[in-house]
Short mmCIF file of C-alpha atoms in Angstrom, two decimals:
data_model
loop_
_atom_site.label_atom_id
_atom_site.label_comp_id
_atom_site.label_asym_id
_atom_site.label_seq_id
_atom_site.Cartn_x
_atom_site.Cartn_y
_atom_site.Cartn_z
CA UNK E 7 0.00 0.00 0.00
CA UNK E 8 0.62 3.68 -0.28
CA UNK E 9 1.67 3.93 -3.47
CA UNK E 10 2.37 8.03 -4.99
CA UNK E 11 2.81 8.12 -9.30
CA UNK E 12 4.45 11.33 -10.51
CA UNK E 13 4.20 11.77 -13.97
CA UNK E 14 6.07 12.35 -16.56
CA UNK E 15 9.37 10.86 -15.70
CA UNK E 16 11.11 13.35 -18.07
CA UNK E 17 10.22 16.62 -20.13
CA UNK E 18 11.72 18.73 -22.02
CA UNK E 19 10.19 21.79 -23.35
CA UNK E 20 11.44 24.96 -24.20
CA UNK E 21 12.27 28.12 -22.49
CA UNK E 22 8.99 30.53 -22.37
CA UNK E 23 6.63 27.60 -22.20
CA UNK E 24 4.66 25.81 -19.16
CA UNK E 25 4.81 22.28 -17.73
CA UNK E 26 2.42 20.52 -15.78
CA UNK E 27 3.76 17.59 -13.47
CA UNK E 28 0.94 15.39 -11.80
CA UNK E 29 1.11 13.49 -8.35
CA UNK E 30 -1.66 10.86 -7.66
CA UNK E 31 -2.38 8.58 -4.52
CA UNK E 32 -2.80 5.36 -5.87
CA UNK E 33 -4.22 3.57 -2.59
CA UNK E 34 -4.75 6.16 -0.82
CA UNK E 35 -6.19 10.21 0.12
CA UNK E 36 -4.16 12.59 0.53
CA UNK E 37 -5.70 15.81 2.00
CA UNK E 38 -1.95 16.72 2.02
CA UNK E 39 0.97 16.71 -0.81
CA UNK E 40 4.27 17.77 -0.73
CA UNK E 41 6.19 19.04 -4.08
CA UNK E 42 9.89 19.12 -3.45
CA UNK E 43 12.77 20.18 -5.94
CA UNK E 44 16.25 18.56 -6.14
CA UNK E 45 19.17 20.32 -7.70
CA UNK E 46 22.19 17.82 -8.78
CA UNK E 47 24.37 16.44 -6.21
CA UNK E 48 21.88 18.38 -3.50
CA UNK E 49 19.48 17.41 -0.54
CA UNK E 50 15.76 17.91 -1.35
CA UNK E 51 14.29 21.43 -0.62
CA UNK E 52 10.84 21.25 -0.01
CA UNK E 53 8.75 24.17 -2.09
CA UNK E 54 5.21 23.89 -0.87
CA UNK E 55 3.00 22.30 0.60
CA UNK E 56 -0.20 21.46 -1.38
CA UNK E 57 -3.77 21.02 0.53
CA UNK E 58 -6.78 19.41 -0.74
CA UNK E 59 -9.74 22.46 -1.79
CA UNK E 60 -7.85 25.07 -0.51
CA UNK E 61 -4.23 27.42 -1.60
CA UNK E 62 -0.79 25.55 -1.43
CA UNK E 63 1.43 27.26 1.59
CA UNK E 64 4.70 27.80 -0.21
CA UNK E 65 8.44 27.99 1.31
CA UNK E 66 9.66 31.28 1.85
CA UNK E 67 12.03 32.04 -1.56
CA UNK E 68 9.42 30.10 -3.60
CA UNK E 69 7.74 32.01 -6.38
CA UNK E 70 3.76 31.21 -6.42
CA UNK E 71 3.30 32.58 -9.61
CA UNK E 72 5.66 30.55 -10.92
CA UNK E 73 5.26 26.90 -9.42
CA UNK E 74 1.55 27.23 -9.78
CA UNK E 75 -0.25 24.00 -7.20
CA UNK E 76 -3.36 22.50 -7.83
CA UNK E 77 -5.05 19.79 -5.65
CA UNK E 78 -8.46 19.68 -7.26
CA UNK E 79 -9.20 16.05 -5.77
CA UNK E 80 -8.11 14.00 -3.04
CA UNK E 81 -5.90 11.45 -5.04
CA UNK E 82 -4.30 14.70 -7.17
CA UNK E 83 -1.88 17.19 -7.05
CA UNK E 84 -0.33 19.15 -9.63
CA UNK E 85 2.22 21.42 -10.24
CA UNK E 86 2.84 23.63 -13.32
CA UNK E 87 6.15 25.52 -13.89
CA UNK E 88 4.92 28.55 -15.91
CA UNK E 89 6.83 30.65 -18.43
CA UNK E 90 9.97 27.73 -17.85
CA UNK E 91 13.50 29.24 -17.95
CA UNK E 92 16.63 26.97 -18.10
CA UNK E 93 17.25 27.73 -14.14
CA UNK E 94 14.11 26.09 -13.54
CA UNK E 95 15.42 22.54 -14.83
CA UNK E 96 15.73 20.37 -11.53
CA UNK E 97 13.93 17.19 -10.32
CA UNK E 98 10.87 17.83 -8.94
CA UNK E 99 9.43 15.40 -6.40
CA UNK E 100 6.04 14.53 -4.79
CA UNK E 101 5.27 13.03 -1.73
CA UNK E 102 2.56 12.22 0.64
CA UNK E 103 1.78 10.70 3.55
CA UNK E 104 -1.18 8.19 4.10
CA UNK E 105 -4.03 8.66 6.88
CA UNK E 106 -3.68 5.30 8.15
CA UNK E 107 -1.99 5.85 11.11
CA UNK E 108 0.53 8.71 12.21
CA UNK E 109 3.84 6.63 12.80
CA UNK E 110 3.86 5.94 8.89
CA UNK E 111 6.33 7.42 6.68
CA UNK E 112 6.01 9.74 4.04
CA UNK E 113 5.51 8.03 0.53
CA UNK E 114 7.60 9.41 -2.87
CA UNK E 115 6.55 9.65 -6.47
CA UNK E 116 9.33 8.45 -8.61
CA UNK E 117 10.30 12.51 -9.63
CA UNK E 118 10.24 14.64 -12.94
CA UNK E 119 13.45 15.54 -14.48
CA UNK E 120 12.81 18.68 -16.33
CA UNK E 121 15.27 20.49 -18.81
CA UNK E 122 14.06 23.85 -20.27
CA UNK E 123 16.03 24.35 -22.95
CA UNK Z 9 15.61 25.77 13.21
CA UNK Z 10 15.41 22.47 12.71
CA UNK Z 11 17.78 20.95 10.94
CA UNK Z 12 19.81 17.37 9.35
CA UNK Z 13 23.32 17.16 9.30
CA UNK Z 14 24.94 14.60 7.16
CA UNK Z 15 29.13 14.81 7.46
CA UNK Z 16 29.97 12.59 4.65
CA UNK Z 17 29.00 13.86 1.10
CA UNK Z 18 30.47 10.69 -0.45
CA UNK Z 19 31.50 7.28 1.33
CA UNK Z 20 33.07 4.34 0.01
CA UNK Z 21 32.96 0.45 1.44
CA UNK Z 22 34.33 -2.78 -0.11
CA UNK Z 23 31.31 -5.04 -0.36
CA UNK Z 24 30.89 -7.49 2.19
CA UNK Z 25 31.91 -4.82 4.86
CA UNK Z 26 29.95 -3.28 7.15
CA UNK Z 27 28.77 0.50 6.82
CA UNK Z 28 27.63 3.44 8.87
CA UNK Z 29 26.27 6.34 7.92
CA UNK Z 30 26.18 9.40 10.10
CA UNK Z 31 22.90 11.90 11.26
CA UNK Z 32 22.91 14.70 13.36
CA UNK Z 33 19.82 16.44 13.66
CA UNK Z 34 18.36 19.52 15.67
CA UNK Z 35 14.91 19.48 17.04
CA UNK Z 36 13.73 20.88 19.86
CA UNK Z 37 10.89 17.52 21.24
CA UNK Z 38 11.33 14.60 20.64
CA UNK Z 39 12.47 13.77 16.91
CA UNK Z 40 10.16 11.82 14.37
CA UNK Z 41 13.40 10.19 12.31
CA UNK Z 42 13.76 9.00 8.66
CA UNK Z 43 16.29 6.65 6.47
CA UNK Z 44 15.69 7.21 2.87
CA UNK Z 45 17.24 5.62 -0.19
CA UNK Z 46 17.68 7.14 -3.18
CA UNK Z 47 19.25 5.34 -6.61
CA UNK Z 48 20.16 7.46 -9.93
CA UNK Z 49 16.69 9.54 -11.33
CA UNK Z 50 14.50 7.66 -9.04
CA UNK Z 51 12.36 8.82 -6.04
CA UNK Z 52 13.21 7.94 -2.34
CA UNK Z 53 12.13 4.87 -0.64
CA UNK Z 54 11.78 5.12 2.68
CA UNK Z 55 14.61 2.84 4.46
CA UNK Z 56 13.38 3.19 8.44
CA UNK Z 57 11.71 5.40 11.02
CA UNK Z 58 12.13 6.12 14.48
CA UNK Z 59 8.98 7.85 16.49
CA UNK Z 60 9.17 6.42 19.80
CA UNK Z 61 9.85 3.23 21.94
CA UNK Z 62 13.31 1.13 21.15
CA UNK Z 63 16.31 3.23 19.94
CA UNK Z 64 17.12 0.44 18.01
CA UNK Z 65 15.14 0.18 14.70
CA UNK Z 66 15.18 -2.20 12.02
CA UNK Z 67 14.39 -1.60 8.27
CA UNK Z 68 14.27 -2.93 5.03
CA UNK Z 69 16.95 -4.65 2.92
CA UNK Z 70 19.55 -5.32 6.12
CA UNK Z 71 19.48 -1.55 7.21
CA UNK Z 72 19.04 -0.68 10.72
CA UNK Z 73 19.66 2.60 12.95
CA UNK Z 74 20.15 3.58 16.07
CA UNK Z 75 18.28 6.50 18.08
CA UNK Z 76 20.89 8.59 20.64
CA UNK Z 77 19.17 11.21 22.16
CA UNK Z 78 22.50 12.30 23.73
CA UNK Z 79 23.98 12.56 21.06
CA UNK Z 80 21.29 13.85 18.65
CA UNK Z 81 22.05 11.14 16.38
CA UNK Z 82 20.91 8.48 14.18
CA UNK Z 83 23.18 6.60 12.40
CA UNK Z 84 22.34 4.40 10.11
CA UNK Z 85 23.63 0.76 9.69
CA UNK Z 86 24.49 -2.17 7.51
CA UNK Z 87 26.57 -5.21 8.86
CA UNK Z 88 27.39 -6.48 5.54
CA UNK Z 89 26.92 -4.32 2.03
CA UNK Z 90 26.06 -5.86 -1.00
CA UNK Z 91 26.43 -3.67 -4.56
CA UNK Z 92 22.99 -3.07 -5.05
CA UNK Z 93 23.30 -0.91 -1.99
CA UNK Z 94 25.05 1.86 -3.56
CA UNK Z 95 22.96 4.67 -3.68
CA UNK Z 96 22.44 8.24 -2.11
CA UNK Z 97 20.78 8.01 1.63
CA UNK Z 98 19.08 10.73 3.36
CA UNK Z 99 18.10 11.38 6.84
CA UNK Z 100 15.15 13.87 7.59
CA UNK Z 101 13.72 14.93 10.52
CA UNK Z 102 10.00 15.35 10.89
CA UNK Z 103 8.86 19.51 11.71
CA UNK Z 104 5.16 19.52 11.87
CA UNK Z 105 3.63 18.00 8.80
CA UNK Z 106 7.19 18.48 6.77
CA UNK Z 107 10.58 16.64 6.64
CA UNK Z 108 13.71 18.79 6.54
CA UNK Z 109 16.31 16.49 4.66
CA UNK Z 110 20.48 15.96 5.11
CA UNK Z 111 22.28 17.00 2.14
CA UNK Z 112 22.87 12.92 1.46
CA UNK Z 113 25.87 10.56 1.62
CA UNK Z 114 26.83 8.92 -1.31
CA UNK Z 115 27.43 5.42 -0.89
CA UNK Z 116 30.01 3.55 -3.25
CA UNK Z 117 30.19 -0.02 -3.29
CA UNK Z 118 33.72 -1.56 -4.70
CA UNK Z 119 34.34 -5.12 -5.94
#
């Protein structure tokens, strides 16, 4: 159980352009969904916190208008990198943690690798 | 602030030997600990946890860590390493509803 898919595995697109990267609960709701970013040969930085019907709280440095979070649904979270610039190519990362008890862990989607090019 | 320290960036072991990895972390209450693995492009899996009870805490694939309030530490462990173990391993500490993440160790497995 608790299984999180993050899809695409990859994109590339080019600079100017906007990417959408989806996180879904498999097994499980998520009222809660984390979206974190990894830069090469770095720890994870988490960027915001997305919340089921209501905004995403964002880390302080994070632009909003720029990772734009959606969770429309219980099993789904997005996030959209709008008007991408080649700084913006990372890993992105989702993760979530299921209801069923509070001493789980926190479940990861496989990542995104993004280039903007 | 809360925060993970992990000392060694990159570590290497022959295989068959035995490994420890190092966390130091700094939290206020009692810490809610993490062990994640991490190979190439992938997404973490989530090695071991420590809330409460036993310091001692056994995970997945051989992996194990131990809990040291003292020393605010929680090293993880492996008493033999096998080459499918090389990877990058993070420790996180549990703030709230978030983790806050080591910068990784960077485990290399030689023949």
């Amino acid at each position: 159980g608790a299984v999180v898919s993050q899809h695409p595995s990859r994109v590339i697109c080019k600079s100017g352009t906007s990417v959408k990267i989806e996180c879904r609960s498999l097994d499980f709701q998520a009222t809660t969904m984390f979206w974190y970013r990894q830069f090469p040969k770095q720890s994870l930085m988490l960027m915001a916190t997305s919340n089921e019907g209501s905004k995403a709280t964002y880390e302080q440095g994070v632009e909003k208008d720029k990772f734009l979070i959606n969770h429309a649904s219980l099993t789904l979270s997005t996030l959209t990198v709008t008007s991408a610039h080649p700084e913006d190519s990372s890993f992105y990362i989702c993760s979530a943690r299921p209801p069923w008890g509070l001493n789980y862990g926190y479940t990861f989607g496989s990542g995104t690798r993004l280039t903007v090019v | 602030a809360q925060s993970v320290t992990q000392p060694d960036i990159h570590i290497t072991v022959s295989e068959g030997a035995s490994l420890e990895l190092r966390c130091n972390y700094s939290y206020g209450a009692t810490p809610y600990l993490f062990w994640y693995v991490q190979s190439p492009g992938q997404g973490l899996q989530l090695l071991l946890k420590y809330f409460s009870g036993d310091t001692l805490v056994q995970g997945i694939k051989g992996f194990e860590a131990e809990f040291k309030r003292s020393q605010s530490s929680f090293n993880l462990r492996k008493p033999s390493v096998h080459w499918s173990d090389a990877a990058e391993y993070f420790c996180a500490v549990r703030y709230g509803n978030k983790l806050v993440f080591g910068a990784g160790t960077i485990l290399r497995v030689k023949s």
